[in-house]
Coordinates of C-alpha atoms and ligand atoms in Angstrom, one line a residue:
M1 CA 25.2 139.8 109.4
K2 CA 23.3 137.2 111.3
I3 CA 23.4 137.5 115.1
M4 CA 24.4 133.8 115.3
N5 CA 27.6 134.6 113.4
Q6 CA 28.6 137.3 116.0
V7 CA 28.3 134.9 118.9
N8 CA 31.7 133.2 119.5
S9 CA 31.2 132.5 123.1
P10 CA 28.5 133.0 125.7
Q11 CA 30.1 136.3 126.7
D12 CA 28.9 137.7 123.3
L13 CA 25.4 137.2 124.4
K14 CA 25.6 139.5 127.4
G15 CA 25.6 142.7 125.3
L16 CA 22.6 141.6 123.1
S17 CA 19.2 143.2 123.6
R18 CA 16.1 141.1 124.3
E19 CA 15.0 141.6 120.7
E20 CA 18.4 140.4 119.4
L21 CA 18.2 137.4 121.7
K22 CA 14.8 136.5 120.2
E23 CA 16.2 137.0 116.7
L24 CA 19.1 134.7 117.6
A25 CA 16.6 132.1 118.8
A26 CA 14.8 132.2 115.4
E27 CA 18.1 131.9 113.6
I28 CA 19.2 128.9 115.7
R29 CA 15.8 127.3 115.2
E30 CA 16.0 127.7 111.5
A31 CA 19.6 126.3 111.4
I32 CA 18.6 123.2 113.5
I33 CA 15.8 122.4 111.0
R34 CA 18.2 122.8 108.1
R35 CA 20.7 120.6 109.7
V36 CA 18.2 117.8 110.5
D37 CA 16.8 118.1 106.9
N38 CA 20.3 117.6 105.6
I39 CA 21.9 115.0 107.8
G40 CA 19.2 114.0 110.4
G41 CA 19.3 114.5 114.1
H42 CA 17.4 115.2 117.3
L43 CA 14.8 117.7 116.1
G44 CA 12.0 118.1 118.6
S45 CA 14.2 118.1 121.7
N46 CA 16.4 120.9 120.3
L47 CA 13.7 123.0 118.9
G48 CA 11.9 123.1 122.2
A49 CA 15.0 124.0 124.2
V50 CA 16.4 126.9 122.1
E51 CA 15.2 129.8 124.4
A52 CA 16.2 127.9 127.6
E53 CA 19.7 127.4 126.4
I54 CA 20.1 131.0 125.2
A55 CA 18.7 132.2 128.5
L56 CA 21.0 129.9 130.5
H57 CA 24.1 131.2 128.7
Y58 CA 22.9 134.8 129.0
V59 CA 22.4 134.6 132.8
F60 CA 25.2 132.2 133.8
D61 CA 28.9 132.3 133.0
S62 CA 29.9 129.1 131.3
P63 CA 32.4 127.5 131.5
K64 CA 33.0 128.8 135.1
D65 CA 29.4 128.0 135.9
K66 CA 28.7 124.4 134.9
I67 CA 25.8 123.4 132.8
V68 CA 25.3 119.6 132.6
F69 CA 22.9 118.4 129.9
D70 CA 21.0 115.2 130.5
V71 CA 21.3 112.8 127.5
S72 CA 22.7 115.9 125.9
H73 CA 20.8 115.2 122.7
Q74 CA 19.3 118.7 123.1
C75 CA 22.7 120.4 123.1
Y76 CA 22.6 121.8 119.5
P77 CA 21.8 125.4 120.6
H78 CA 24.4 125.1 123.4
K79 CA 27.0 124.1 120.8
A80 CA 26.1 127.0 118.6
L81 CA 26.5 129.4 121.5
T82 CA 29.8 128.1 122.8
G83 CA 32.1 128.6 119.8
R84 CA 30.9 125.7 117.7
R85 CA 28.3 127.2 115.3
E86 CA 29.8 125.1 112.5
F87 CA 27.8 122.3 114.0
L88 CA 24.7 124.1 112.5
E89 CA 26.4 125.2 109.2
E90 CA 26.3 123.2 106.0
G91 CA 29.6 121.7 105.1
T92 CA 30.8 121.5 108.7
Y93 CA 27.9 119.7 110.3
R94 CA 30.1 116.7 111.2
K95 CA 32.9 118.7 112.8
Y96 CA 31.3 118.1 116.2
I97 CA 29.2 115.2 117.5
G98 CA 25.5 115.5 118.3
F99 CA 26.1 115.2 122.1
T100 CA 28.2 117.0 124.6
D101 CA 31.8 115.8 124.6
H102 CA 34.4 116.6 127.3
R103 CA 37.1 116.6 124.7
E104 CA 35.4 119.1 122.5
S105 CA 35.0 122.2 124.6
P106 CA 35.5 123.4 128.2
H107 CA 31.7 124.2 128.0
D108 CA 31.0 120.4 127.9
S109 CA 31.9 118.9 131.2
F110 CA 30.9 115.4 130.2
S111 CA 30.5 113.1 127.3
V112 CA 27.0 111.7 127.7
G113 CA 24.3 110.1 125.5
H114 CA 22.4 108.0 128.0
T115 CA 19.6 109.4 130.1
S116 CA 19.1 110.4 133.7
T117 CA 22.7 111.1 134.6
S118 CA 22.8 114.9 134.7
V119 CA 22.0 115.4 138.4
S120 CA 24.5 112.8 139.6
L121 CA 27.3 114.1 137.4
A122 CA 26.5 117.7 138.3
S123 CA 26.3 116.8 142.0
G124 CA 29.9 115.6 141.7
L125 CA 30.9 119.0 140.3
A126 CA 29.1 120.7 143.1
K127 CA 30.7 118.5 145.8
A128 CA 34.1 119.2 144.3
R129 CA 33.3 123.0 144.3
D130 CA 32.3 122.8 148.0
L131 CA 35.4 120.9 148.9
K132 CA 37.6 123.4 147.1
G133 CA 35.6 126.4 148.5
T134 CA 34.9 128.0 145.1
S135 CA 31.5 129.6 144.2
E136 CA 30.4 128.7 140.7
N137 CA 26.8 127.7 139.9
V138 CA 26.1 124.1 139.0
I139 CA 23.1 123.5 136.8
A140 CA 21.6 120.2 135.7
F141 CA 19.4 120.4 132.6
L142 CA 17.0 117.5 133.0
G143 CA 14.1 116.5 130.7
D144 CA 10.8 115.3 132.0
G145 CA 11.2 111.9 130.3
S146 CA 14.7 111.4 131.9
L147 CA 13.2 112.0 135.3
S148 CA 11.8 108.4 135.1
G149 CA 15.3 106.9 135.3
G150 CA 16.4 105.7 138.7
E151 CA 19.7 107.5 138.5
A152 CA 17.9 110.8 138.3
F153 CA 16.1 110.1 141.5
E154 CA 19.3 108.9 143.3
G155 CA 20.9 112.1 142.3
L156 CA 18.0 114.3 143.4
D157 CA 17.8 112.5 146.7
Y158 CA 21.5 113.1 147.4
V159 CA 21.5 116.7 146.2
A160 CA 18.6 117.7 148.4
E161 CA 20.7 116.8 151.4
M162 CA 23.8 118.7 150.1
G163 CA 22.2 122.0 151.0
T164 CA 24.4 124.1 148.7
N165 CA 24.1 125.8 145.3
F166 CA 22.5 123.4 142.8
I167 CA 20.0 124.3 140.1
V168 CA 17.9 121.7 138.3
V169 CA 16.4 123.1 135.1
F170 CA 13.5 120.7 134.7
N171 CA 12.6 120.9 131.0
D172 CA 9.1 119.6 130.8
N173 CA 7.9 119.2 127.2
E174 CA 5.4 116.6 128.1
M175 CA 7.2 113.9 126.1
S176 CA 9.9 111.3 126.5
I177 CA 10.6 109.9 123.0
A178 CA 7.0 108.6 123.3
E179 CA 4.6 109.8 126.0
P180 CA 6.2 109.5 129.4
H181 CA 5.2 106.7 131.7
G182 CA 5.1 106.4 135.4
G183 CA 3.1 107.6 138.4
I184 CA 5.3 110.7 138.8
Y185 CA 3.7 112.3 135.7
K186 CA 0.4 112.7 137.5
N187 CA 2.1 115.2 139.8
I188 CA 4.1 116.8 136.9
N189 CA 0.8 117.3 135.1
E190 CA -0.9 118.7 138.2
L191 CA 2.1 121.1 138.7
R192 CA 1.6 122.4 135.1
R193 CA -2.2 122.6 135.5
T194 CA -1.9 124.7 138.6
N195 CA 1.0 126.9 137.4
G196 CA 3.3 125.2 139.8
T197 CA 1.2 126.0 142.9
C198 CA -0.4 122.7 143.8
E199 CA 0.3 121.6 147.3
L200 CA 1.5 118.1 146.4
N201 CA 4.9 118.8 144.8
L202 CA 7.3 116.0 144.0
F203 CA 10.4 118.2 144.1
R204 CA 9.5 120.0 147.3
A205 CA 8.8 116.6 148.9
I206 CA 12.3 115.5 148.1
G207 CA 13.7 118.7 149.6
F208 CA 14.2 121.1 146.7
D209 CA 13.1 124.7 146.5
Y210 CA 10.9 125.2 143.4
R211 CA 9.9 127.7 140.8
Y212 CA 7.6 127.2 137.8
V213 CA 7.8 128.9 134.4
E214 CA 4.8 128.3 132.3
E215 CA 6.2 130.1 129.2
G216 CA 9.3 128.0 128.8
N217 CA 9.9 129.3 125.3
N218 CA 9.7 132.9 126.4
I219 CA 13.2 134.3 126.7
D220 CA 12.2 137.1 129.0
A221 CA 10.4 134.8 131.4
L222 CA 13.3 132.4 131.4
I223 CA 15.9 135.1 132.0
E224 CA 13.9 136.4 134.9
A225 CA 13.6 132.9 136.5
F226 CA 17.3 131.9 136.0
A227 CA 18.5 135.3 137.3
A228 CA 16.4 134.8 140.4
V229 CA 18.2 131.5 141.2
K230 CA 21.7 132.5 140.2
D231 CA 24.1 132.1 143.1
I232 CA 21.3 130.5 145.2
D233 CA 22.7 128.9 148.4
H234 CA 20.5 125.7 148.3
P235 CA 19.1 123.2 145.7
V236 CA 16.3 124.5 143.6
V237 CA 14.2 123.1 140.7
V238 CA 13.2 125.6 137.9
H239 CA 10.4 123.7 136.2
I240 CA 10.0 125.1 132.6
H241 CA 7.1 124.2 130.4
T242 CA 8.4 124.0 126.8
E243 CA 7.0 122.9 123.5
K244 CA 8.8 120.0 121.9
G245 CA 9.4 120.6 118.2
L246 CA 8.5 124.3 118.3
G247 CA 9.1 125.8 114.8
S248 CA 8.5 122.7 112.8
D249 CA 4.9 122.0 112.2
W250 CA 5.2 118.3 111.7
A251 CA 7.5 117.8 114.8
V252 CA 4.9 119.7 116.9
K253 CA 2.1 117.7 115.5
D254 CA 3.8 114.3 115.5
K255 CA 6.0 114.6 118.6
E256 CA 7.1 111.0 118.8
P257 CA 8.6 110.7 115.2
G258 CA 9.6 114.4 115.6
H259 CA 12.0 113.4 118.4
Y260 CA 14.6 112.4 115.8
G261 CA 14.3 113.6 112.2
M262 CA 15.7 111.7 109.3
P263 CA 17.4 113.6 106.5
K264 CA 15.1 114.6 103.6
S265 CA 17.1 112.4 101.3
F266 CA 16.3 109.3 103.4
K267 CA 14.3 106.7 101.6
P268 CA 13.2 103.6 103.4
S269 CA 14.4 100.5 101.5
G270 CA 10.9 99.0 101.3
N271 CA 12.3 95.7 102.4
K272 CA 11.0 94.0 105.5
G273 CA 13.5 94.6 108.3
S274 CA 14.3 92.9 111.6
N275 CA 12.0 95.4 113.4
E276 CA 9.0 94.4 111.4
Y277 CA 9.7 90.6 111.7
T278 CA 10.0 91.0 115.4
R279 CA 6.9 93.1 115.8
E280 CA 4.8 90.7 113.7
F281 CA 6.1 87.7 115.5
L282 CA 5.5 89.1 119.0
E283 CA 2.0 90.4 118.1
A284 CA 1.0 86.9 116.9
K285 CA 2.6 85.3 119.9
A286 CA 0.8 87.6 122.2
A287 CA -2.5 87.1 120.5
A288 CA -2.1 83.3 120.9
D289 CA -1.0 83.4 124.6
P290 CA -2.2 86.0 127.1
T291 CA 0.8 85.5 129.3
V292 CA 3.2 86.8 126.6
C293 CA 4.2 90.4 127.3
V294 CA 6.6 92.8 125.6
I295 CA 8.5 95.2 127.9
N296 CA 10.3 98.3 126.6
A297 CA 12.1 101.1 128.3
A298 CA 10.9 104.3 126.5
T299 CA 12.3 103.6 123.0
P300 CA 9.3 101.9 121.3
S301 CA 9.6 103.8 118.1
A302 CA 13.2 102.6 117.7
F303 CA 11.7 99.3 116.9
G304 CA 8.7 100.6 114.9
M305 CA 6.4 99.8 117.9
N306 CA 4.3 102.8 117.1
K307 CA 1.1 103.9 118.9
A308 CA -1.2 101.7 116.8
W309 CA 0.9 98.6 117.5
R310 CA 1.1 99.5 121.2
D311 CA -2.6 99.9 121.4
R312 CA -3.2 96.6 119.7
M313 CA -0.9 94.9 122.2
G314 CA -2.9 96.4 125.0
R315 CA -1.8 95.2 128.4
Q316 CA 0.6 92.8 126.8
F317 CA 2.9 95.8 126.1
V318 CA 4.5 97.7 128.9
D319 CA 6.6 100.9 128.6
V320 CA 8.3 101.2 132.0
G321 CA 9.8 104.6 131.3
I322 CA 13.6 105.0 131.0
A323 CA 14.1 102.4 133.6
E324 CA 16.2 99.5 132.1
E325 CA 17.3 98.3 135.5
H326 CA 13.7 98.0 136.7
A327 CA 12.8 96.3 133.4
V328 CA 15.4 93.5 133.9
A329 CA 14.3 92.9 137.5
M330 CA 10.7 93.1 136.5
I331 CA 11.0 90.5 133.7
S332 CA 12.7 88.2 136.2
G333 CA 9.7 88.5 138.5
M334 CA 7.3 88.0 135.6
A335 CA 9.0 84.9 134.5
K336 CA 9.1 83.6 138.1
G337 CA 5.3 84.4 138.3
G338 CA 4.6 82.3 135.2
A339 CA 4.3 85.0 132.5
K340 CA 6.4 85.0 129.3
P341 CA 8.2 88.4 129.2
V342 CA 10.2 89.6 126.3
F343 CA 12.3 92.8 127.0
V344 CA 13.1 94.6 123.8
V345 CA 16.1 96.9 124.2
N346 CA 19.0 98.6 122.5
G347 CA 22.3 97.0 123.6
T348 CA 23.8 100.3 124.5
F349 CA 21.0 101.0 127.0
L350 CA 21.1 97.4 128.5
Q351 CA 24.6 98.1 129.7
R352 CA 23.5 99.9 132.8
T353 CA 21.6 96.8 134.0
Y354 CA 24.7 94.6 134.6
D355 CA 23.9 94.0 138.2
Q356 CA 20.2 93.3 137.6
L357 CA 21.2 90.8 134.8
M358 CA 23.6 89.0 137.1
Q359 CA 21.7 89.0 140.4
D360 CA 18.0 89.6 139.8
L361 CA 17.8 87.6 136.6
A362 CA 20.7 85.1 136.1
L363 CA 21.3 84.0 139.7
N364 CA 17.5 83.4 140.0
E365 CA 17.5 81.3 136.8
N366 CA 14.2 82.8 135.6
P367 CA 13.3 82.1 132.0
A368 CA 12.9 85.7 130.7
V369 CA 13.9 86.7 127.2
I370 CA 15.8 89.8 126.2
L371 CA 16.0 90.9 122.6
V372 CA 19.1 93.1 122.0
F373 CA 19.0 95.4 119.1
G374 CA 22.0 97.3 117.9
A375 CA 24.5 94.9 119.3
G376 CA 27.7 94.7 117.3
I377 CA 30.7 96.8 116.2
G378 CA 29.5 100.4 116.2
T379 CA 31.3 103.3 114.5
G380 CA 29.0 106.2 115.4
D381 CA 28.6 108.3 118.5
P382 CA 30.7 106.7 121.3
T383 CA 27.7 106.8 123.7
H384 CA 25.6 104.7 121.4
N385 CA 27.9 102.0 120.0
G386 CA 26.9 98.4 120.9
T387 CA 30.4 97.0 120.5
Q388 CA 30.9 95.7 124.0
I389 CA 27.5 94.3 124.8
G390 CA 28.4 90.8 123.5
S391 CA 31.4 90.6 125.9
L392 CA 29.3 91.8 128.8
L393 CA 26.5 89.3 128.2
A394 CA 28.6 86.3 127.2
N395 CA 30.3 86.2 130.6
I396 CA 27.4 86.1 133.1
P397 CA 26.9 82.7 134.6
G398 CA 23.5 81.4 133.9
I399 CA 22.5 83.4 130.8
M400 CA 22.4 81.8 127.4
A401 CA 23.4 84.3 124.8
F402 CA 22.7 83.9 121.1
A403 CA 23.7 85.9 118.0
P404 CA 21.9 84.2 115.1
S405 CA 23.1 85.3 111.7
N406 CA 19.8 85.3 109.9
I407 CA 16.2 86.0 110.4
D408 CA 14.9 82.4 110.2
D409 CA 17.2 81.2 113.0
Y410 CA 16.4 84.3 115.0
L411 CA 12.6 83.7 114.9
A412 CA 13.0 80.0 115.6
L413 CA 15.2 80.7 118.6
L414 CA 12.9 83.5 119.8
D415 CA 9.9 81.1 119.8
W416 CA 11.9 78.4 121.7
A417 CA 13.2 81.0 124.2
I418 CA 9.7 82.3 125.0
E419 CA 8.4 78.7 125.6
Q420 CA 11.3 77.2 127.5
T421 CA 11.2 77.3 131.3
E422 CA 14.8 76.7 132.3
T423 CA 17.0 79.8 131.8
P424 CA 17.3 83.5 130.9
V425 CA 18.0 83.9 127.2
V426 CA 19.5 86.8 125.4
I427 CA 19.3 87.1 121.6
H428 CA 21.1 89.6 119.5
V429 CA 18.7 90.6 116.7
P430 CA 20.4 90.1 113.4
G431 CA 19.9 92.0 110.1
A432 CA 17.0 90.7 108.1
F433 CA 19.2 88.2 106.2
P434 CA 17.5 85.1 104.9
K435 CA 18.6 81.6 105.9
N436 CA 21.2 79.9 103.7
G437 CA 22.1 76.7 105.6
P438 CA 20.6 74.0 107.8
A439 CA 17.9 75.2 110.2
V440 CA 19.0 75.8 113.7
N441 CA 17.7 73.3 116.2
P442 CA 16.9 75.3 119.3
A443 CA 16.6 72.1 121.4
E444 CA 20.3 71.6 120.8
A445 CA 21.2 75.2 121.7
I446 CA 24.9 74.6 122.3
R447 CA 25.6 73.1 118.9
Y448 CA 27.5 75.2 116.3
Q449 CA 26.2 74.9 112.8
V450 CA 28.7 73.8 110.2
T451 CA 27.3 75.5 107.2
K452 CA 30.1 74.4 104.8
S453 CA 32.6 71.6 105.3
G454 CA 36.2 72.0 104.2
S455 CA 39.7 71.4 105.5
Q456 CA 42.8 73.3 106.6
V457 CA 41.0 76.4 107.6
A458 CA 37.8 76.8 109.7
L459 CA 36.1 80.2 109.8
I460 CA 33.7 80.8 112.7
G461 CA 31.6 83.9 112.1
F462 CA 29.6 85.3 115.1
G463 CA 26.3 87.1 114.6
N464 CA 26.4 89.7 111.8
A465 CA 30.0 88.8 111.1
Y466 CA 28.9 85.4 109.8
R467 CA 28.7 86.9 106.4
L468 CA 32.3 88.1 106.6
A469 CA 33.3 84.5 107.4
E470 CA 31.5 83.4 104.2
A471 CA 33.1 86.1 102.1
T472 CA 36.5 85.2 103.5
A473 CA 35.9 81.6 102.5
E474 CA 35.2 82.8 99.0
T475 CA 38.5 84.7 99.0
L476 CA 40.4 81.7 100.2
R477 CA 38.8 79.6 97.6
G478 CA 40.5 81.8 95.1
N479 CA 43.7 80.6 96.7
G480 CA 42.8 77.0 96.4
I481 CA 41.6 76.5 99.9
E482 CA 38.2 75.1 100.7
S483 CA 37.5 76.3 104.2
T484 CA 35.0 75.1 106.7
V485 CA 32.5 77.8 107.6
I486 CA 30.7 77.7 111.0
D487 CA 27.7 79.7 112.3
P488 CA 28.0 79.3 116.1
V489 CA 24.6 80.9 116.9
I490 CA 25.3 80.7 120.6
Y491 CA 28.2 82.8 121.9
S492 CA 28.1 82.3 125.6
A493 CA 29.4 78.7 125.4
V494 CA 32.0 76.7 123.4
D495 CA 30.6 73.7 121.5
T496 CA 33.6 71.6 122.3
A497 CA 32.4 68.6 120.3
T498 CA 32.3 70.6 117.0
I499 CA 35.6 72.3 117.8
D500 CA 37.3 69.0 118.6
G501 CA 35.9 67.6 115.4
L502 CA 37.9 70.2 113.5
L503 CA 41.3 69.3 114.9
S504 CA 42.1 66.3 112.7
D505 CA 42.1 68.1 109.4
H506 CA 42.3 71.9 110.2
K507 CA 45.5 73.8 110.8
V508 CA 43.9 77.3 111.4
I509 CA 40.8 78.2 113.3
V510 CA 39.6 81.7 112.7
T511 CA 37.0 83.5 114.8
I512 CA 35.3 86.6 113.4
E513 CA 32.9 88.5 115.7
D514 CA 30.7 91.4 115.4
N515 CA 31.8 92.5 118.9
Q516 CA 34.8 93.7 120.8
K517 CA 37.6 91.1 120.7
D518 CA 38.5 91.5 124.4
G519 CA 36.2 89.3 126.5
G520 CA 34.4 88.1 123.4
F521 CA 33.6 84.9 121.7
G522 CA 36.9 84.3 120.0
E523 CA 38.9 84.4 123.2
K524 CA 36.8 81.6 124.5
I525 CA 37.7 79.4 121.5
A526 CA 41.4 80.4 121.7
S527 CA 41.4 79.6 125.4
Y528 CA 39.9 76.2 124.8
L529 CA 42.4 75.4 122.1
G530 CA 45.4 76.7 124.0
A531 CA 46.9 73.2 124.5
K532 CA 45.9 71.9 121.1
D533 CA 48.1 71.7 118.0
V534 CA 46.3 74.3 116.0
R535 CA 46.7 78.0 115.2
V536 CA 43.9 80.3 116.3
L537 CA 43.3 83.8 114.8
N538 CA 40.7 86.1 116.5
Y539 CA 39.1 89.1 114.8
G540 CA 36.9 91.6 116.5
A541 CA 36.9 95.3 117.5
A542 CA 39.7 96.7 119.5
K543 CA 39.1 97.8 123.1
E544 CA 38.5 101.5 122.2
N545 CA 35.8 104.1 122.0
V546 CA 35.2 104.8 118.3
C547 CA 33.7 108.2 117.6
N548 CA 32.0 108.7 114.2
E549 CA 34.5 107.1 111.9
P550 CA 33.6 105.6 108.5
R551 CA 32.8 101.9 109.0
D552 CA 35.2 100.7 106.2
I553 CA 38.1 102.5 107.8
V554 CA 37.4 101.1 111.2
M555 CA 37.0 97.5 109.9
K556 CA 40.3 97.8 108.0
R557 CA 42.0 98.9 111.2
Y558 CA 40.7 95.7 112.8
R559 CA 41.8 93.8 109.7
M560 CA 38.2 92.7 109.3
T561 CA 37.9 92.5 105.5
P562 CA 37.9 89.2 103.6
E563 CA 41.1 90.1 101.9
Q564 CA 43.0 91.0 105.1
I565 CA 41.7 87.9 107.0
A566 CA 42.6 85.7 104.0
E567 CA 46.1 87.3 103.8
D568 CA 46.7 86.5 107.6
V569 CA 45.5 83.0 107.2
L570 CA 47.8 82.3 104.2
G571 CA 50.6 83.9 106.3
V572 CA 50.3 81.3 109.1
L573 CA 49.5 78.3 107.0
Ligands
TPP1 C1 19.7 104.8 129.3 C2 19.0 105.3 128.1 N1 17.8 104.8 127.7 C3 17.2 105.2 126.6 C4 17.7 106.3 125.9 C5 17.0 106.8 124.6 N2 16.5 108.1 124.8 C6 17.1 109.2 124.3 S1 16.3 110.6 124.7 C7 15.1 109.8 125.4 C8 13.9 110.6 126.0 C9 14.3 111.7 126.8 O1 13.2 112.4 127.2 P1 13.3 113.8 127.9 O2 14.3 113.8 128.9 O3 12.0 114.3 128.2 O4 14.0 114.7 126.7 P2 13.3 115.4 125.4 O5 13.8 114.6 124.3 O6 11.8 115.2 125.5 O7 13.7 116.8 125.4 C10 15.3 108.5 125.4 C11 14.4 107.5 126.0 C12 18.9 106.8 126.3 N3 19.5 107.8 125.7 N4 19.5 106.3 127.4

């Protein structure tokens, strides 16, 4: 029987020999590769951390001792060792999510998926321990890439002053998703080069004790290092040098794409997508104007901005590390200084910059541009859904926020946004749908587009939900109603002229948005129409955290199918 199948909790590791632990590592590694081949997932990060997670669970006593994973995308071995090996078994892969989840297991203290949070979260556990007078170990498992996030530094800074048990396992695989960026990596490289002995030591400078393990994929070396710091009475960093992707030839060789492996069955559609349109546009724009500059926070490959593209962009592309807050403040400064910055970011990661958006950018009225990918109703991992970002962005005074429904309007708006000098602009990047109505006129930014004129019912579809508005119009046509269909394009403002124009011959105004309903676009329209003689129906996501549900079920729950919306409309007419 496989050793993996005999491990039902970390306690079962304690009786295994070193040879058995190594065999277990090989089994887990194989299972990770199989899982990723079957359904996709974080490949390189997990393969590199197998031995470290086995050694941690061998030495420490989870869940009494607390292990807090940063991002927690590297938690696959941890799941397999803490009673959830179905996560790595065909047929039950989807029983658990790909990140730690506080609802799933007492071994997962937190639900996380964003970077650089482990030290702060764990410091709270350590402080609670100290207040209660208990004696468990608290361990933060932090990757070298995630060290570039400001929250990691804030946490380290605080912990150094705590002066009690705190162990940072610094998992240095020399990679973020792409190569890591920032001045700190010069010292990290030097620490590696000198086997941890160089005098200049970032961690010691902050106030941590420090140990270095060159062979971070050697279980014996890791067990020795972790055992030496177990029950330590002050903060320590155990710097382990690991190989990202170990066990998969291609993930070792191509570390950046190896970060996240697609399932073997995955076939790219071959159609040109929004990423490609965006890249081509920005590259041409940068070639024509040396002040155009693309900023990204450590996720370039998410947008297909691969090494070759980045090299072609030269100094007109900046990867700031996992530092979204810094990026927003920086683009404000760049715009103020006369450059034309475009920050390309996933909506879920933009969330942490709310204060920089409000204060550093919007209050200062600097004409920087933010392209938000992945905004809209998400039904996947709750840490990565972009469902609320529209509500967050729509309500900051001074930011113009757009959600074009098609690629032509998107590129026209992007061009206008880069060239204008008045205001910060946010644009949700749409799917690569072609244009099927009149061209947007960016000069009239607060003007909804009436794409089809009708009467009785007006359907306003925001962003990617515009297509749902069109489909609902089709369904209503089957019931003898010719609806008006509107693509608002802008979602941070109400085009009162267009809305007022509907009142004479429309009884129902329907808003459909690819966003949470609460705080969203539809509520603005409903609020404006409160005193008017018209019915308003708002559709959007509920205020909830969805966790890996089939999209069609979620959309039905929100009554966001053409049939359901048409049924509701007919009900109130
Ligand atoms: C706030 C935030 N920004 C960006 C990301 C996307 N992201 C996921 S993992 C990762 C790199 C983490 O690098 P590292 O900590 O070195 O872990 P590794 O995968 O190399 O083990 C990034 C940028 C994220 N999860 N959260």
